[in-house]
Amino acid sequence: MSQTLEALVRQVEERQEELINLAAQLIRFKTPAPPARNTEEAQQFIAKFLAKRGFAVDQWDVYPGDPNVVAVRKGQASDQYKSLIINGHVDVAEVSADEPWDKDPFEPAVRDGVLIGRGASDMKGGLAGALFAIQLLDEAGIHLPGDLLFQSVIGEEVGEAGTLQCCNRGYSADFAVVVDTSDLHIQGQGGVITGWITVKSKRTFHDATRKSMIHAGGGLFGASAIEKMMKIIQGLQELERHWAVTKSYPGFAPGTNTINPAVIEGGRHAAFIAAECRLWITVHFYPDETYEGVAKEIEEHLNRVAQADPWLRDNPPQYEWGGSSMIVDRGEIFPSLQVDPDHAAVRLLGKVHESILQQPALVDVSPTVTDGGWFGDAGIPAAIYGPGDLQNAHAVNEQVSIEQLVQFTKVMLKFIYEWGHTPKSK
């Protein structure tokens, strides 16, 4: 079988035009998020592609017009051999009307050894490579002894966790590869959570009462919620500096765990003292931390800040964490993901990478976030491994190297085969 496998690996290069055409076909589906609700046609294409190759397809709407697709090909000896999830998102970054693309972002072009188009790097190149690897295995009549699951999910670009729905629906495996942008590094990631902090007065005051309020030594127990939010922001800055010197993680520069005061909303009219102020923050945390733990740390710190202020002590900050969508409820969660370099699948992926590229695989951490964290959150060992780099993701004239796309497809083909032939006892 090793000769057959090596012949299939060679076919990737020999048939790279088919691979490029498949990636281009995926790019032509206009699936930017925002606005989202536009992935149904692309998902139908992927569902049919996999059904044709013997997969049982489960498709359901996460939002109207945005379905998830999970395709499963049961192994011939599922109880004895390792199972694998291949995961990728079909939505791509938004395109602004004033972006100076050389041509239509959804009309892919090949030039100077790269494929250009929105999603080429993030991450329709990865989807295409994994699908083409599956196609070649199927054409060779190879039916793995272990289960193979392919998840094409929606919403990653706007925090709509299509992958979380796959986990909640019961889909699991011995390992998951998220074929997102990683420049062919094997990666974990930190996490991100957004939150709203609200400071609200129990009473509403006329602007003319300001002279009597406690800030001026008067007898009226009132304050501007906007001004009190400034104390909250100062507290967040103190905590961020504290994190920078007390926390670290290999592969991250000091201070990568940040608290960004992204949006502030407050007040209603110039004739009123602001009775309410809301702050939207984005928090980046390390792979060995959880979003629940980080949120708790922030709340405990800000509650201590509030206790030191007479007005905030009586009007303590309120917290809302996360959310299901940056579009629907202006909130998101991306859990962190730690990669165990000694996990059998990680070692195998690194070995296959080295055999194809003739250089050791780099196991490190992504400077951004992907859906990979949902697997870690669900207890499924996982890693990010895909073509493309972050300099091109979301960029004007987004592109992926064709050579790297071919290399990735070779690696995935060989890894899918070898992991699917790995006994569960190992």
PDB file of C-alpha atoms in Angstrom, residues 25-26 28-31 37-48 59 65-67 69 90 124:
ATOM      1  CA  GLN A  25     -14.548  27.274  -7.548  1.00  0.00           C
ATOM      2  CA  LEU A  26     -14.877  27.713  -3.781  1.00  0.00           C
ATOM      3  CA  ARG A  28     -16.318  32.136  -6.579  1.00  0.00           C
ATOM      4  CA  PHE A  29     -19.011  31.501  -3.985  1.00  0.00           C
ATOM      5  CA  LYS A  30     -19.540  34.933  -2.432  1.00  0.00           C
ATOM      6  CA  THR A  31     -19.552  34.161   1.285  1.00  0.00           C
ATOM      7  CA  ARG A  37     -26.369  34.555   5.462  1.00  0.00           C
ATOM      8  CA  ASN A  38     -24.876  33.685   2.078  1.00  0.00           C
ATOM      9  CA  THR A  39     -23.173  30.281   2.375  1.00  0.00           C
ATOM     10  CA  GLU A  40     -25.968  27.934   1.326  1.00  0.00           C
ATOM     11  CA  GLU A  41     -24.841  27.521  -2.279  1.00  0.00           C
ATOM     12  CA  ALA A  42     -21.226  26.890  -1.274  1.00  0.00           C
ATOM     13  CA  GLN A  43     -22.285  24.422   1.405  1.00  0.00           C
ATOM     14  CA  GLN A  44     -24.505  22.544  -1.034  1.00  0.00           C
ATOM     15  CA  PHE A  45     -21.511  22.205  -3.361  1.00  0.00           C
ATOM     16  CA  ILE A  46     -19.336  20.776  -0.560  1.00  0.00           C
ATOM     17  CA  ALA A  47     -22.121  18.482   0.644  1.00  0.00           C
ATOM     18  CA  LYS A  48     -22.589  17.043  -2.867  1.00  0.00           C
ATOM     19  CA  GLN A  59     -26.718  19.658   6.956  1.00  0.00           C
ATOM     20  CA  GLY A  65     -28.966  30.997   4.650  1.00  0.00           C
ATOM     21  CA  ASP A  66     -25.958  29.796   6.662  1.00  0.00           C
ATOM     22  CA  PRO A  67     -25.985  25.999   7.103  1.00  0.00           C
ATOM     23  CA  VAL A  69     -22.242  20.656   6.788  1.00  0.00           C
ATOM     24  CA  VAL A  90     -16.606  28.485   4.417  1.00  0.00           C
ATOM     25  CA  LYS A 124     -10.799  28.225   0.991  1.00  0.00           C
TER      26      LYS A 124
END
